[in-house]
Every structure is written in C-alpha cells, then in structure tokens.
Short mmCIF file of C-alpha atoms and ligand atoms in Angstrom, two decimals:
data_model
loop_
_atom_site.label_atom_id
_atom_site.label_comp_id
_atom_site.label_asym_id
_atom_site.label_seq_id
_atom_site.Cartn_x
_atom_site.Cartn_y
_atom_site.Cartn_z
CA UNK A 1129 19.06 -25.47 44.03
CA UNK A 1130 20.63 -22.30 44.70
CA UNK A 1131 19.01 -19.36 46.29
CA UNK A 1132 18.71 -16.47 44.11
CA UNK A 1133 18.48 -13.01 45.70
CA UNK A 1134 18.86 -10.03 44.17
CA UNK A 1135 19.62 -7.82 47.18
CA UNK A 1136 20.55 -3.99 47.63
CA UNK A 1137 23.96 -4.51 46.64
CA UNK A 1138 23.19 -6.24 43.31
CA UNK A 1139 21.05 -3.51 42.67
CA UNK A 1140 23.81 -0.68 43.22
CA UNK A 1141 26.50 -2.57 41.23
CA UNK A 1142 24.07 -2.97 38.47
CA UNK A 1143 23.33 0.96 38.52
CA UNK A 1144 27.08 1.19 38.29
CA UNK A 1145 27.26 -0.74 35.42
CA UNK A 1146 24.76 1.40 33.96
CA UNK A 1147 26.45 3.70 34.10
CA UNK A 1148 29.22 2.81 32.79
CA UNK A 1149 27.59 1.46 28.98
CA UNK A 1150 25.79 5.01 28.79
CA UNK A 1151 29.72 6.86 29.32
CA UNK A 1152 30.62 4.03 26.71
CA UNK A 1153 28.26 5.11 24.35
CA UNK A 1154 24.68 3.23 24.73
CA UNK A 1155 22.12 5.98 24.21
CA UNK A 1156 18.72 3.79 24.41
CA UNK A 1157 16.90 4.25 27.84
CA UNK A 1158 14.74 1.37 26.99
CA UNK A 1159 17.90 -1.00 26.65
CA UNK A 1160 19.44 0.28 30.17
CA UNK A 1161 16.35 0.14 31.77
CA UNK A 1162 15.65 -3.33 30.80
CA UNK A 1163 19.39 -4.34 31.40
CA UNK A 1164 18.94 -2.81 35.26
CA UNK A 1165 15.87 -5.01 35.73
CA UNK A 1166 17.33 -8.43 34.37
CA UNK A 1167 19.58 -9.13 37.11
CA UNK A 1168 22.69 -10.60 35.72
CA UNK A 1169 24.16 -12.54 38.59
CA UNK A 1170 21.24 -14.81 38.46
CA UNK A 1171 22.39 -16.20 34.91
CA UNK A 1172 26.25 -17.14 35.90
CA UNK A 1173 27.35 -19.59 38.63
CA UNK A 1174 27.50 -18.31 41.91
CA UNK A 1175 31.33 -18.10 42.36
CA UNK A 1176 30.89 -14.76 39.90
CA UNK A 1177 28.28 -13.23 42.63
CA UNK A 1178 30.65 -10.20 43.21
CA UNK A 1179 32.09 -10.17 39.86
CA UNK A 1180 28.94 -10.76 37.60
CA UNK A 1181 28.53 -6.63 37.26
CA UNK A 1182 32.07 -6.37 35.97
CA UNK A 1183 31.60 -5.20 32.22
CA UNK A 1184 33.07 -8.58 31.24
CA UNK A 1185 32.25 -11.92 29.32
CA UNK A 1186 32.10 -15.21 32.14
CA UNK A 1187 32.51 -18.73 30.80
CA UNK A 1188 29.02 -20.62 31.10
CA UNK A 1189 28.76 -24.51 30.57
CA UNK A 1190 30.41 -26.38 27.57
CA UNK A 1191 32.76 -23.72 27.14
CA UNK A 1192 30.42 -21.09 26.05
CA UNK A 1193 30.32 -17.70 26.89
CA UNK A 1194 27.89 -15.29 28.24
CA UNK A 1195 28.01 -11.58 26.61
CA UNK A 1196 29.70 -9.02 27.80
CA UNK A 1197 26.85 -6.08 28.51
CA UNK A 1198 28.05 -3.65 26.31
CA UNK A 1199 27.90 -5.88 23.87
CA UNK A 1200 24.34 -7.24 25.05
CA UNK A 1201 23.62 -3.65 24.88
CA UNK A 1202 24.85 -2.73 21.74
CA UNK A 1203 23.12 -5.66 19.93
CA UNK A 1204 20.03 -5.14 21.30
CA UNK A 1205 20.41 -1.07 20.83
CA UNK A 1206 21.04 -1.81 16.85
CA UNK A 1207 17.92 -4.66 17.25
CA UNK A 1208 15.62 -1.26 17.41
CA UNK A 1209 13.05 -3.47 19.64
CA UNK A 1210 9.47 -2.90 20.12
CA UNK A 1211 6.91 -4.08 21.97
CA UNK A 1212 5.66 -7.34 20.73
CA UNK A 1213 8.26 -7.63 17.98
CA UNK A 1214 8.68 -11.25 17.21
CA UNK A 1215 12.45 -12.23 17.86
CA UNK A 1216 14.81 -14.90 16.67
CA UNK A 1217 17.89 -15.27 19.00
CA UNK A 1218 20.24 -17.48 17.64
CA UNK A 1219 22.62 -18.85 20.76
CA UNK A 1220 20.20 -19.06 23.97
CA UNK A 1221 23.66 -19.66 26.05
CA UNK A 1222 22.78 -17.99 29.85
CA UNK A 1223 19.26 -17.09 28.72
CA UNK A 1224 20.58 -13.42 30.00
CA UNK A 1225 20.23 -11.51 26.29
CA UNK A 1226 16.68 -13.58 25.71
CA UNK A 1227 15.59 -12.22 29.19
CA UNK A 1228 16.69 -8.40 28.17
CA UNK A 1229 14.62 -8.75 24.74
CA UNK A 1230 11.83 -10.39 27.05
CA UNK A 1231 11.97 -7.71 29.61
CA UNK A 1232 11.30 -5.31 26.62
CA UNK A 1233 7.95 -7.03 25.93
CA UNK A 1234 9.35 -9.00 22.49
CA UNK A 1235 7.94 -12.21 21.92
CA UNK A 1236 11.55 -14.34 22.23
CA UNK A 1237 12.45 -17.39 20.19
CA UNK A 1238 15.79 -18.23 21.36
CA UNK A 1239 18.02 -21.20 19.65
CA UNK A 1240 20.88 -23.48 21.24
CA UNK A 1241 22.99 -26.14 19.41
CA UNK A 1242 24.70 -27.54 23.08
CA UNK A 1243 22.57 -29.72 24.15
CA UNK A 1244 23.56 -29.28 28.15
CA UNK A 1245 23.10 -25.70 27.65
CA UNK A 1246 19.33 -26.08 26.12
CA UNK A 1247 19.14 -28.28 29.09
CA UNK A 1248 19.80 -26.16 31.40
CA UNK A 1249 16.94 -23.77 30.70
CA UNK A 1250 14.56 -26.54 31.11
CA UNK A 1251 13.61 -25.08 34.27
CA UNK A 1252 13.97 -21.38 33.41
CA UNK A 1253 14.31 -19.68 36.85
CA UNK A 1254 12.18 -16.84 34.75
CA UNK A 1255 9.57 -19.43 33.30
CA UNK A 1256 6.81 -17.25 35.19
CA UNK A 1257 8.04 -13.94 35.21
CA UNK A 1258 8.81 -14.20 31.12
CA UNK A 1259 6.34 -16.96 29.58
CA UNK A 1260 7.33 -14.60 26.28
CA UNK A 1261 10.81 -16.53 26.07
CA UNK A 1262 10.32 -20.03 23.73
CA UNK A 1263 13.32 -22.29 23.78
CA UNK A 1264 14.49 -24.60 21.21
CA UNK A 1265 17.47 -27.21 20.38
CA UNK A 1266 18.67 -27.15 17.25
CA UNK A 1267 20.78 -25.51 14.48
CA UNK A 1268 20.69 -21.27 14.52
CA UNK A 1269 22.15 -22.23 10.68
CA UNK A 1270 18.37 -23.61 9.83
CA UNK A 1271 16.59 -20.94 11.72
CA UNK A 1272 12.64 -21.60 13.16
CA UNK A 1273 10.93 -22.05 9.61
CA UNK A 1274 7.46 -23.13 11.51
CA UNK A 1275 7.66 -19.76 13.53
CA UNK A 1276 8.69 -18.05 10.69
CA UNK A 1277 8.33 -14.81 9.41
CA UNK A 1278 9.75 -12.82 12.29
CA UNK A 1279 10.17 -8.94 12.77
CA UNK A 1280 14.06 -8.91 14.32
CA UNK A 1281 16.68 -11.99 13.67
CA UNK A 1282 19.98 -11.98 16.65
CA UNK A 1283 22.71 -13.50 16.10
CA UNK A 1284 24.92 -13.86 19.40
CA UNK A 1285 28.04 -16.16 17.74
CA UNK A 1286 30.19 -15.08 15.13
CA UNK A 1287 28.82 -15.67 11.84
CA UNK A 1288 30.36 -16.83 8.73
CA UNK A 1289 28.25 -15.37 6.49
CA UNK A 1290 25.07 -14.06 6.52
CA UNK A 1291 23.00 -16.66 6.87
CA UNK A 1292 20.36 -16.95 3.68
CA UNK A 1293 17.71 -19.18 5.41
CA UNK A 1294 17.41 -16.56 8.25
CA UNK A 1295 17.12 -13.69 5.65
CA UNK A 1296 14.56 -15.88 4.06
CA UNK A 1297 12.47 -15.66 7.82
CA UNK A 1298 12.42 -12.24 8.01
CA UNK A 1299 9.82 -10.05 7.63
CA UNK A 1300 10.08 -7.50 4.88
CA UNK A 1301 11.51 -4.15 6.54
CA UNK A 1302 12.66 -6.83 9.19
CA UNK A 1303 16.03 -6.01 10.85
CA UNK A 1304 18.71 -8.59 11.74
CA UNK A 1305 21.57 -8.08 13.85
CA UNK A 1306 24.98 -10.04 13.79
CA UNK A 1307 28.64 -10.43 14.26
CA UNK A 1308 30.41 -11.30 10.72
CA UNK A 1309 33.92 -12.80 10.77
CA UNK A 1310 37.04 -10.66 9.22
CA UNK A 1311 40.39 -11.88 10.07
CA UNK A 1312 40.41 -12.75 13.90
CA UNK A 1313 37.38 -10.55 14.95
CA UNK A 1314 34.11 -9.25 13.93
CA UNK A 1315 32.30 -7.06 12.25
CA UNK A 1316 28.74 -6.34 13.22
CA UNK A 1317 26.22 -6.21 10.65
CA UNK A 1318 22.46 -4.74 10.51
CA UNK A 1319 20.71 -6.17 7.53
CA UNK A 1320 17.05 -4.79 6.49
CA UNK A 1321 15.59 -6.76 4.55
CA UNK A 1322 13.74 -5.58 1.20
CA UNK A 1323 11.96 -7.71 -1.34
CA UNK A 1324 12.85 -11.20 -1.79
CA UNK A 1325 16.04 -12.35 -0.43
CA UNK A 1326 17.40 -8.93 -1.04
CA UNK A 1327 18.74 -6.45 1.81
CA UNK A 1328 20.88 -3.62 2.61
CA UNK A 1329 23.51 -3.71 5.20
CA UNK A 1330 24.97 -1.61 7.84
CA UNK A 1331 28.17 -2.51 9.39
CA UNK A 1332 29.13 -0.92 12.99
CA UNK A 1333 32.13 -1.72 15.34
CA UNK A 1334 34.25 -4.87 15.91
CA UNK A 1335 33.75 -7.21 18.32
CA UNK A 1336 34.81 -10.83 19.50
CA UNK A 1337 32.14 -13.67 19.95
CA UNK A 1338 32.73 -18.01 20.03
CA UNK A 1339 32.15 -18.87 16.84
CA UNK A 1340 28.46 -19.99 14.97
CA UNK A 1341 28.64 -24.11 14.43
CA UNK A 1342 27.21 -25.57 12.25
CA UNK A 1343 24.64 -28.40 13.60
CA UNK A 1344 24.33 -29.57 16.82
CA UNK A 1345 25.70 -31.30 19.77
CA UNK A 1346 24.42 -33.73 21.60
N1 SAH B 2099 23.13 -15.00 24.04
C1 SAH B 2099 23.99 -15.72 24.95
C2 SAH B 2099 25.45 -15.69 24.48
C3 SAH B 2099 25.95 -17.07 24.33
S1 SAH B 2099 27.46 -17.28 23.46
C4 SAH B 2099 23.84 -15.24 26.39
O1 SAH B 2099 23.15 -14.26 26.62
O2 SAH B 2099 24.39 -15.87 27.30
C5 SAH B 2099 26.88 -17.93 21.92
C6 SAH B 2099 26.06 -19.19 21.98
O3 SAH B 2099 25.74 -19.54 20.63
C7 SAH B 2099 26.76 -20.41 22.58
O4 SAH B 2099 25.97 -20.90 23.62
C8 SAH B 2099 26.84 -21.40 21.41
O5 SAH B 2099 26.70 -22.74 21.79
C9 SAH B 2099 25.67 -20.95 20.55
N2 SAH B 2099 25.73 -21.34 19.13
C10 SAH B 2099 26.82 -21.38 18.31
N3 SAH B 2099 26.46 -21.80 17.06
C11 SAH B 2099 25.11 -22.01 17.10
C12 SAH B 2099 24.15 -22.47 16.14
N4 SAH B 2099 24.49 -22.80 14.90
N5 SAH B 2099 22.86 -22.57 16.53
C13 SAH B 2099 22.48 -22.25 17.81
N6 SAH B 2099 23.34 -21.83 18.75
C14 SAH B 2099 24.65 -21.72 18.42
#
C-alpha cells in the first residue's frame, strides 16, 4: 500500500488553495478550515501528488469523478452543517466530500452505486481518525430508509429530479443540497423541507457533475 504523507508542501499548496475558494467567493471559515485539514492528495492516485491542489475535478475509478473544491465547498457551504447533524451523501466516490462533512463533526452516511468504488473504502485510510463516516452500496435513488430521518440530504451527481423518497427522509426544517439537470449543466438546488412531502426551494449557480444512475452496478 502506498505511503501517505502529508508533508510541508501539501500543507502550503493546500493554504493556496484556500485561498483561492475564499477570492472565489466561499465565505464559511468552518468549510475552509475543514477543507485545509482533509488533505486532498490522500483521496486521488498518486500520479496527481503535485496536481491534487489544483482547483480541478481528477478522474477516480470506474470513470467517476472526484469534486472539484469549490464545488466541495460550495455544497457543503449551502449544506449549513452543524455539529452532529445527521448527513446523507449520496455518491461516496473518493470519500474526500464525506471526510470534509466528517471533519465538521456530522454524523456521515455516505452512498455508492459502483461497486469497485464502495470497495475501495473498505479499508478507509480514515477508518480511525473519522469512525463518524458509515458507508453503504446501494441506490442514492432509494435513499437509507432504516437510518432515516436525517437533518441534511447531499447530492454529489446530477439529479434528474428531486428525488421524493429522499424528501420523504428528511427531517422537517431539514435542508438538502443538489445539482438539478437543465439542458447540458446544472442547477443547484437547496430544498427545506416543510410539512409532509412539501418544501421550498432555492436555486444558486450552475455547475457540471456525472450524472445520478439509477440502481447499481455490480
Ligand atoms: N462525493 C464524491 C464525488 C463523486 S462523483 C467525492 O467526494 O469524490 C459522483 C458519484 O456519485 C460517483 O461515484 C457515482 O458513481 C455516484 N452515483 C451516481 N448515481 C448514484 C446513485 N444513484 N446512488 C449512489 N451513488 C451514485
């Protein structure tokens, strides 16, 4: 297994990067401060050491993606999170936005359809330093009924819709955060969710994620 140091350079790139989502608008201290502690480079392969503090997406395994940190940043900004707040993520993918929520004290349920990608968290390099992070295999679609009702909902794909059975697992007052599809990009949505299956929505900037799938793959 690869040896994973986070050494003085890491460390200065990552201020850098800092940086650079605060002059691109990310106000929340809490999100940059957790988002200098996770370091990145550990969640990409190792041939993106020098790169992995690049405000960029990087392909991960079975041609996913992992965020780019503004967007990490701007999700999670929207995600208003609080200690303790009990989390969906829909799309586990690197782990990396799952650590940043976990680094922030939320208790982290975190979903993956690919089944190599679920796999590859088996052994969590974080497993002691964030036993707050849960990780299942399955369908985002179908949320975590068992777990269910939870304070914040994440989507990290591109939705088609809004989808009902995650409203349904929200908490009332609960907030959920996700990318809806118009056209070729999409939009981000904040939903907060009233009584019933009713909720109001927000909508913020565009943005472009892989898309949501339906079911999973083995
Ligand atoms: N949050 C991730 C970003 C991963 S990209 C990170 O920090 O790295 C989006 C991920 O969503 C992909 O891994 C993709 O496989 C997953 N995904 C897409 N549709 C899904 C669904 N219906 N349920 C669960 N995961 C899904």
């Amino acid at each position: 297994m690869r040896k994973l140091e986070d050494t003085y350079q890491h460390k200065g790139l990552r201020k850098k990067l800092i940086d650079t989502l605060r002059n691109k608008g990310i106000t929340s201290e809490r999100v940059l401060e957790a988002m200098y502690n996770v370091p990145r480079h550990f969640f990409l392969d190792s041939a993106f050491d020098k790169i992995a503090y690049e405000d960029r997406a990087f392909p991960i395994a079975a041609e996913q993606t992992i965020s780019q940190p503004y967007t990490v940043a701007y999700q999670t900004q929207l995600l208003d999170v609080h200690r303790s707040d009990k989390i969906l993520e829909i799309g586990t993918g690197s782990a990396y936005q799952a650590s940043v929520l976990a680094e922030m004290g939320a208790w982290v349920f975190t979903i993956e359809r690919q089944r190599k990608l679920f796999d590859n968290n088996k052994n969590f390099f974080f497993k002691t330093k964030y036993p707050n992070i849960k990780f299942f295999y399955g369908d985002g679609f179908e949320g975590l009924s068992t777990f269910a009702p939870f304070d914040k909902i994440l989507i990290t794909a591109a939705a088609p819709f809004v989808p009902p059975k995650l409203v349904e697992q929200l908490k009332f007052g609960g907030i959920m955060v996700l990318p809806v599809n118009e056209g070729e990009k999409q939009r981000m949505l904040r939903i907060t969710k009233k009584e019933n299956t009713d909720y109001s929505e927000e909508t913020f900037d565009y943005f472009s994620f892989v898309p949501m799938l339906k079911g999973k793959n083995n």
